């Protein structure tokens, strides 16, 4: 084993390998014996395709691959999700470019079934989260209409599957809707709804209505939810009972059932059966039969698959190697999901419930055995923070089978702050993390207070505290590593995207001791007031909850905006931004870059044309990763120089 300083080990995990043939798996659907999923391919300009696998056959792409006018992506809420549905082999999907719904029959080209909005932008009406109503020949889905003045109008709409009639509004009057689902007999529909300033992980309501003879919705009633309850994924069982996930009693997202007006818990435990609904179409449970439900839950950052007997409520763990599980779909004798682990990247998995074996239908990437030797396994840690509380993180120590640092050298560490901010870091194998660790840089992925997966009180700790609690936890995590894991206090870097970019910039401009020597902001927020005035509907009132109502609390907005504290920032920072980002517009980054240049602080800035909120194109992902490494190497890693 060769001796070499941390941060400068050679590694086969290059940015080319990180991008390589990697894909992003997004949505799973079942249709008879066929399994469908959507995947985004960076090497094809970030386009998204629907694939299908039948029985033991090989996966095949079923949406157009040779026509760049088509990419399967919904943009409702800007974050999308729930972009396609399938019934009897016919695929219905939202197209990224124009946001119209298309129908694709086997062997035919896609044809639109929603009209192009007259006199408005091509993508002014968006559709997502659809379910097929076969009896009435329609899809029921979320519609987000941007054609009028002011805020977009969100409704639940019925879309004729043949495109012969204009979409019909079925449910309206509230700010947001999601998850329309039909009862097995087709006579009832359930849905979720919420209103400003709430986000769906704070307060939602589950409703049920009768589907009247003319197809409209009548006799609506609220089943669950309210100002202090978050409901997730209402779903009908084959025998007509309504199930849902709620944090109503224990403060944990647990599974419940409503039948004949009575609500009963199905699995009471200090674990989460839900996820924050940043995208449409999420699923953490599904029915294998009327008597058997397959679900997953997360505890201490690790996901587990379970079987629940709907009659006795017997609860059995299904042993698997996967520590992150999403998009759960089930059919008799099998469950399909996206699963990953610290040693395996996310993949579409079909698990046989009779014998416990599984088949991988699609890898997001396949790691060569010679490269696998370089993988650093995450270490779950809990560390003390203010008020006697604890926060959580995954630490990936520097590791290489070929190099060892000098005995007296301490390791540089890159602290990662995830987006959302109500989201969570995952333990699943990520080549972008291994890119750093295999070069001798530790990675600390922080689940600061406000992250999901640790119960409602933990999830809500950012109420009026964004820019304070998250920063405190990232700082505490870094200091914990210095005290307990040989981290170098002179070479601590911090990086994050979106809300994580804000946490990064807030940490670099905070009062007191400067913990971090450099940072990277990916489409991060720098001016909270500008964001409050200029962002999309879904998050337009999120800041009311995270900071306070605007403009009443303008002083707090100003105080917590990094752009107003450039005088506190002396560490080098590199910025990455999508030119077409509507969530965090480019001016958020450009104001910060200009101010730092004026002060003479080392700064880098890469603006990517055609990219929105999050990068999808291979060349941009590659360039950003390499640029961040080179930036740190020039200014921080070699010398530990502090600015």
XYZ file of C-alpha atoms in Angstrom, residues 126-527:
402
model
C -49.489 20.498 -16.474
C -50.753 17.056 -15.483
C -49.453 14.512 -12.978
C -50.304 11.656 -10.624
C -52.943 10.080 -12.854
C -55.046 6.973 -12.276
C -57.022 5.234 -15.020
C -60.811 5.161 -14.640
C -61.557 2.366 -17.110
C -65.311 2.394 -16.630
C -65.561 6.016 -17.739
C -62.745 6.030 -20.288
C -60.726 8.704 -18.543
C -57.680 9.439 -16.462
C -58.209 11.256 -13.161
C -55.163 13.345 -12.367
C -53.778 16.543 -10.883
C -54.053 19.547 -13.199
C -51.962 22.670 -12.655
C -53.159 25.578 -14.807
C -50.783 28.508 -15.390
C -52.807 30.206 -18.144
C -54.425 32.867 -15.954
C -52.974 35.839 -14.149
C -51.487 35.255 -10.730
C -50.981 31.921 -9.028
C -51.494 28.656 -10.877
C -54.805 26.894 -10.209
C -54.572 23.281 -9.061
C -57.506 20.884 -9.423
C -58.316 17.225 -9.893
C -59.456 16.693 -13.472
C -60.844 13.956 -15.661
C -59.041 13.567 -19.010
C -60.709 11.642 -21.837
C -58.408 8.752 -22.803
C -59.122 9.264 -26.483
C -58.654 13.025 -26.349
C -62.148 13.505 -27.774
C -63.349 15.846 -25.021
C -61.806 18.691 -23.055
C -60.554 17.880 -19.532
C -63.256 18.254 -16.886
C -62.615 19.665 -13.413
C -63.780 17.186 -10.765
C -62.490 18.662 -7.487
C -61.430 22.266 -6.932
C -61.353 25.123 -4.472
C -58.238 24.338 -2.444
C -54.612 25.313 -3.047
C -53.192 21.822 -3.646
C -54.314 18.305 -4.523
C -52.603 14.971 -4.987
C -53.052 11.208 -4.993
C -56.492 10.688 -6.577
C -57.325 7.001 -6.162
C -60.386 4.974 -7.195
C -62.094 2.330 -5.074
C -62.101 -1.205 -6.539
C -65.786 -0.957 -7.522
C -65.180 2.420 -9.178
C -67.882 4.118 -7.122
C -65.686 6.262 -4.841
C -62.569 8.365 -5.100
C -60.083 9.429 -2.436
C -57.550 12.238 -2.597
C -55.244 14.442 -0.561
C -55.493 18.195 -0.265
C -53.778 21.018 1.624
C -53.580 24.784 1.613
C -51.092 27.605 2.008
C -48.879 28.034 3.961
C -48.721 24.326 4.814
C -46.545 21.796 3.083
C -47.840 18.239 2.755
C -45.518 16.908 5.470
C -46.954 19.458 7.915
C -50.724 19.413 7.392
C -52.835 17.564 4.836
C -56.346 16.148 4.647
C -57.608 12.902 3.130
C -61.044 13.096 1.490
C -63.438 10.628 -0.078
C -66.289 11.375 -2.487
C -68.868 9.386 -4.403
C -68.535 9.168 -8.167
C -71.989 10.105 -9.435
C -73.623 8.659 -12.584
C -72.448 11.614 -14.678
C -68.848 11.115 -13.490
C -68.742 14.118 -11.183
C -67.804 13.883 -7.505
C -70.507 14.202 -4.865
C -70.922 13.873 -1.097
C -67.303 14.651 -0.228
C -66.227 13.987 3.346
C -62.956 14.398 5.200
C -61.604 11.096 6.469
C -58.437 12.221 8.224
C -56.006 15.086 8.544
C -56.074 18.643 9.771
C -53.789 21.431 10.959
C -51.711 19.107 13.156
C -51.718 15.976 11.019
C -49.907 14.960 7.862
C -51.537 12.235 5.745
C -49.688 10.356 3.023
C -50.731 7.924 0.258
C -54.415 7.041 0.666
C -54.944 3.685 -1.043
C -57.933 1.360 -1.428
C -57.604 -2.296 -0.496
C -59.079 -4.914 -2.845
C -61.998 -5.347 -0.431
C -62.843 -1.625 -0.426
C -61.282 -0.322 2.818
C -59.321 2.936 2.677
C -55.768 2.809 4.023
C -53.462 5.754 4.586
C -50.299 6.816 6.407
C -50.633 9.455 9.129
C -48.701 10.929 12.062
C -51.977 11.565 13.934
C -51.442 9.725 17.231
C -47.839 8.808 17.910
C -46.052 11.559 16.003
C -44.738 8.943 13.572
C -46.003 8.303 10.050
C -47.798 5.013 10.768
C -50.264 2.986 8.723
C -54.027 3.272 9.358
C -57.268 1.883 7.958
C -60.711 3.495 7.710
C -63.752 1.271 7.377
C -67.401 2.141 8.047
C -66.345 5.469 9.574
C -63.909 3.969 12.090
C -60.140 4.518 11.913
C -57.762 1.937 13.334
C -53.972 1.620 13.365
C -52.437 -1.212 11.369
C -48.842 -0.993 12.594
C -47.992 1.152 15.609
C -44.270 1.752 16.016
C -41.647 4.480 16.333
C -40.836 4.370 12.649
C -41.937 6.172 9.496
C -44.061 4.543 6.780
C -44.170 7.775 4.784
C -41.902 10.155 2.926
C -42.117 13.934 2.429
C -44.248 14.456 -0.670
C -41.835 16.492 -2.763
C -42.981 14.613 -5.827
C -46.210 13.010 -6.941
C -46.699 9.272 -7.185
C -44.769 8.124 -4.117
C -45.647 4.713 -2.693
C -44.442 2.981 0.468
C -47.034 0.192 0.513
C -49.238 -1.867 -1.801
C -51.679 -4.778 -1.613
C -50.536 -8.232 -2.625
C -54.116 -9.375 -1.952
C -57.080 -8.365 0.190
C -55.453 -10.214 3.093
C -51.850 -9.140 2.647
C -50.215 -5.752 2.479
C -46.523 -5.204 1.639
C -44.957 -2.072 3.086
C -41.667 -0.478 3.984
C -40.669 1.754 6.880
C -37.585 3.680 7.935
C -35.966 3.720 11.366
C -32.620 5.377 12.143
C -32.120 6.008 8.438
C -32.541 2.359 7.395
C -35.560 1.087 5.418
C -37.112 -2.345 6.008
C -39.639 -4.333 3.962
C -42.532 -5.986 5.824
C -45.668 -8.044 5.245
C -48.840 -7.196 7.198
C -51.851 -9.501 7.488
C -54.817 -7.155 7.069
C -57.072 -9.418 9.184
C -54.874 -10.228 12.173
C -52.425 -7.296 11.752
C -49.580 -9.762 12.058
C -46.361 -8.030 11.149
C -43.504 -9.969 9.517
C -40.188 -8.573 8.306
C -39.246 -9.654 4.785
C -35.461 -10.136 4.875
C -33.657 -8.262 2.097
C -30.259 -6.679 1.563
C -31.822 -3.284 0.807
C -31.563 -0.323 3.188
C -33.452 2.166 1.023
C -36.784 1.142 -0.503
C -39.221 3.216 -2.572
C -41.965 2.917 -5.201
C -43.521 -0.209 -3.666
C -45.992 -1.998 -5.986
C -47.446 -5.457 -5.438
C -49.373 -8.209 -7.191
C -50.197 -11.772 -6.121
C -46.991 -13.494 -5.111
C -44.602 -10.624 -5.788
C -43.575 -7.110 -4.849
C -41.705 -4.675 -7.083
C -39.772 -1.676 -5.767
C -36.699 0.488 -6.199
C -34.119 -0.744 -3.713
C -30.537 0.121 -2.871
C -27.954 -0.514 -0.161
C -24.509 0.754 0.891
C -22.949 -1.753 -1.516
C -25.519 -1.630 -4.331
C -26.896 1.307 -6.291
C -30.683 1.721 -6.644
C -32.274 -0.864 -8.906
C -35.739 -2.007 -9.947
C -36.302 -5.184 -7.929
C -38.924 -7.910 -8.380
C -39.118 -10.036 -5.232
C -40.881 -13.396 -5.137
C -42.925 -13.455 -1.932
C -43.193 -17.237 -1.961
C -39.501 -18.101 -1.856
C -37.832 -14.787 -0.975
C -35.654 -14.622 -4.081
C -35.403 -11.462 -6.142
C -34.521 -10.461 -9.679
C -32.897 -7.193 -10.676
C -34.778 -5.757 -13.640
C -32.728 -2.599 -14.051
C -29.602 -1.274 -12.333
C -29.113 2.464 -12.070
C -25.469 1.555 -12.646
C -23.333 -1.570 -12.379
C -20.105 -1.326 -10.439
C -17.158 -3.265 -11.793
C -15.570 -5.628 -9.273
C -12.198 -3.904 -9.559
C -13.892 -0.617 -8.617
C -15.995 -2.133 -5.837
C -12.797 -2.524 -3.795
C -12.732 1.254 -3.368
C -16.182 1.602 -1.787
C -16.359 3.245 1.630
C -19.236 1.954 3.782
C -21.378 4.565 5.573
C -21.277 4.710 9.347
C -24.565 5.895 10.943
C -23.773 8.381 13.703
C -25.788 10.383 16.213
C -24.237 13.457 17.782
C -25.313 15.984 20.418
C -26.753 19.356 19.406
C -28.393 22.236 21.257
C -31.096 21.795 23.859
C -29.964 18.320 24.833
C -31.137 16.920 21.499
C -29.335 14.647 19.062
C -29.032 14.826 15.279
C -28.041 12.173 12.762
C -25.698 11.621 9.827
C -23.963 9.037 7.664
C -20.181 9.267 7.686
C -18.152 7.825 4.802
C -14.488 7.699 5.901
C -11.705 8.125 3.337
C -10.808 4.720 1.939
C -8.621 3.197 -0.740
C -7.153 -0.306 -1.026
C -4.018 1.253 -2.539
C -3.250 4.287 -0.385
C -2.773 5.196 3.235
C -2.235 8.688 4.587
C 0.726 9.520 6.821
C 0.060 8.465 10.402
C 0.123 12.018 11.698
C -2.214 13.498 9.047
C -5.845 14.264 9.742
C -8.504 13.748 7.073
C -10.248 16.497 5.120
C -14.036 16.104 5.221
C -16.807 17.314 2.920
C -20.003 17.963 4.887
C -23.151 17.492 2.766
C -26.401 19.279 3.568
C -29.327 17.735 1.707
C -32.050 19.677 -0.078
C -35.645 20.172 0.853
C -34.859 21.094 3.568
C -37.491 18.517 4.600
C -35.869 15.501 3.030
C -33.265 12.943 4.101
C -29.841 11.590 3.269
C -29.766 7.997 2.051
C -27.340 5.167 2.827
C -27.608 3.805 -0.730
C -24.409 3.454 -2.737
C -23.630 6.728 -4.454
C -20.674 7.018 -6.777
C -20.679 10.783 -6.273
C -19.855 10.166 -2.581
C -17.296 7.475 -3.428
C -15.668 9.904 -5.881
C -14.523 11.837 -2.802
C -13.770 9.058 -0.326
C -11.641 7.107 -2.810
C -9.450 10.220 -3.176
C -8.973 10.559 0.562
C -11.769 12.996 1.440
C -14.324 11.931 4.040
C -18.001 12.621 3.334
C -20.452 13.469 6.110
C -24.078 13.373 4.916
C -26.081 15.159 7.613
C -29.716 14.457 8.512
C -30.053 17.664 10.479
C -33.108 18.365 12.619
C -35.897 19.013 10.135
C -35.066 15.899 8.109
C -37.661 13.199 7.608
C -37.456 9.646 8.899
C -37.156 10.446 12.606
C -40.748 11.326 13.551
C -42.933 14.430 13.368
C -41.267 16.493 16.151
C -37.863 16.031 14.501
C -39.352 16.754 11.060
C -40.897 20.018 12.308
C -37.836 21.345 14.149
C -37.144 23.797 11.329
C -40.371 25.708 11.947
C -39.236 29.361 12.023
C -35.673 28.041 12.496
C -34.337 27.518 8.970
C -30.831 28.870 8.650
C -30.263 28.333 12.367
C -30.948 24.742 13.427
C -29.725 23.161 10.186
C -26.520 25.206 10.309
C -26.027 24.398 13.986
C -26.325 20.686 13.227
C -23.901 20.749 10.286
C -21.372 22.582 12.453
C -21.929 20.183 15.359
C -21.522 17.192 13.037
C -18.228 18.533 11.700
C -16.910 19.224 15.196
C -17.972 15.752 16.312
C -15.868 14.272 13.509
C -12.879 16.375 14.560
C -13.207 15.035 18.099
C -14.051 11.437 17.230
C -13.007 10.498 13.668
C -9.633 12.146 12.987
C -11.107 14.947 10.871
C -8.852 17.901 10.124
C -10.369 21.099 11.601
C -8.426 23.124 8.996
C -9.894 21.222 6.041
C -13.631 21.035 6.577
C -15.693 21.853 3.494
C -19.461 22.119 3.114
C -21.611 21.532 0.030
C -25.306 21.358 -0.717
C -27.968 21.821 -3.367
C -31.132 23.955 -3.291
C -32.105 24.259 0.377
C -28.794 22.553 1.123
C -27.113 25.329 -0.826
C -28.781 27.829 1.492
C -27.554 25.901 4.533
C -24.070 25.905 3.003
C -24.057 29.663 2.436
C -25.604 30.307 5.855
C -22.890 28.227 7.518
C -20.179 30.150 5.674
C -21.678 33.526 6.658
C -22.664 32.660 10.222
C -21.459 34.606 13.233
C -18.728 33.285 15.472
C -15.965 30.810 14.721
C -15.477 29.850 11.103
C -15.670 26.069 10.974
C -15.617 25.537 7.204
C -12.672 26.434 4.990
C -14.548 26.296 1.668
C -17.960 25.567 0.209
C -19.972 24.708 -2.868
C -23.515 25.896 -3.518
C -25.613 24.089 -6.106
C -28.558 26.319 -7.087
C -28.710 27.536 -3.486
C -30.765 30.330 -1.954
C -28.871 33.466 -0.997
C -31.656 36.073 -0.738
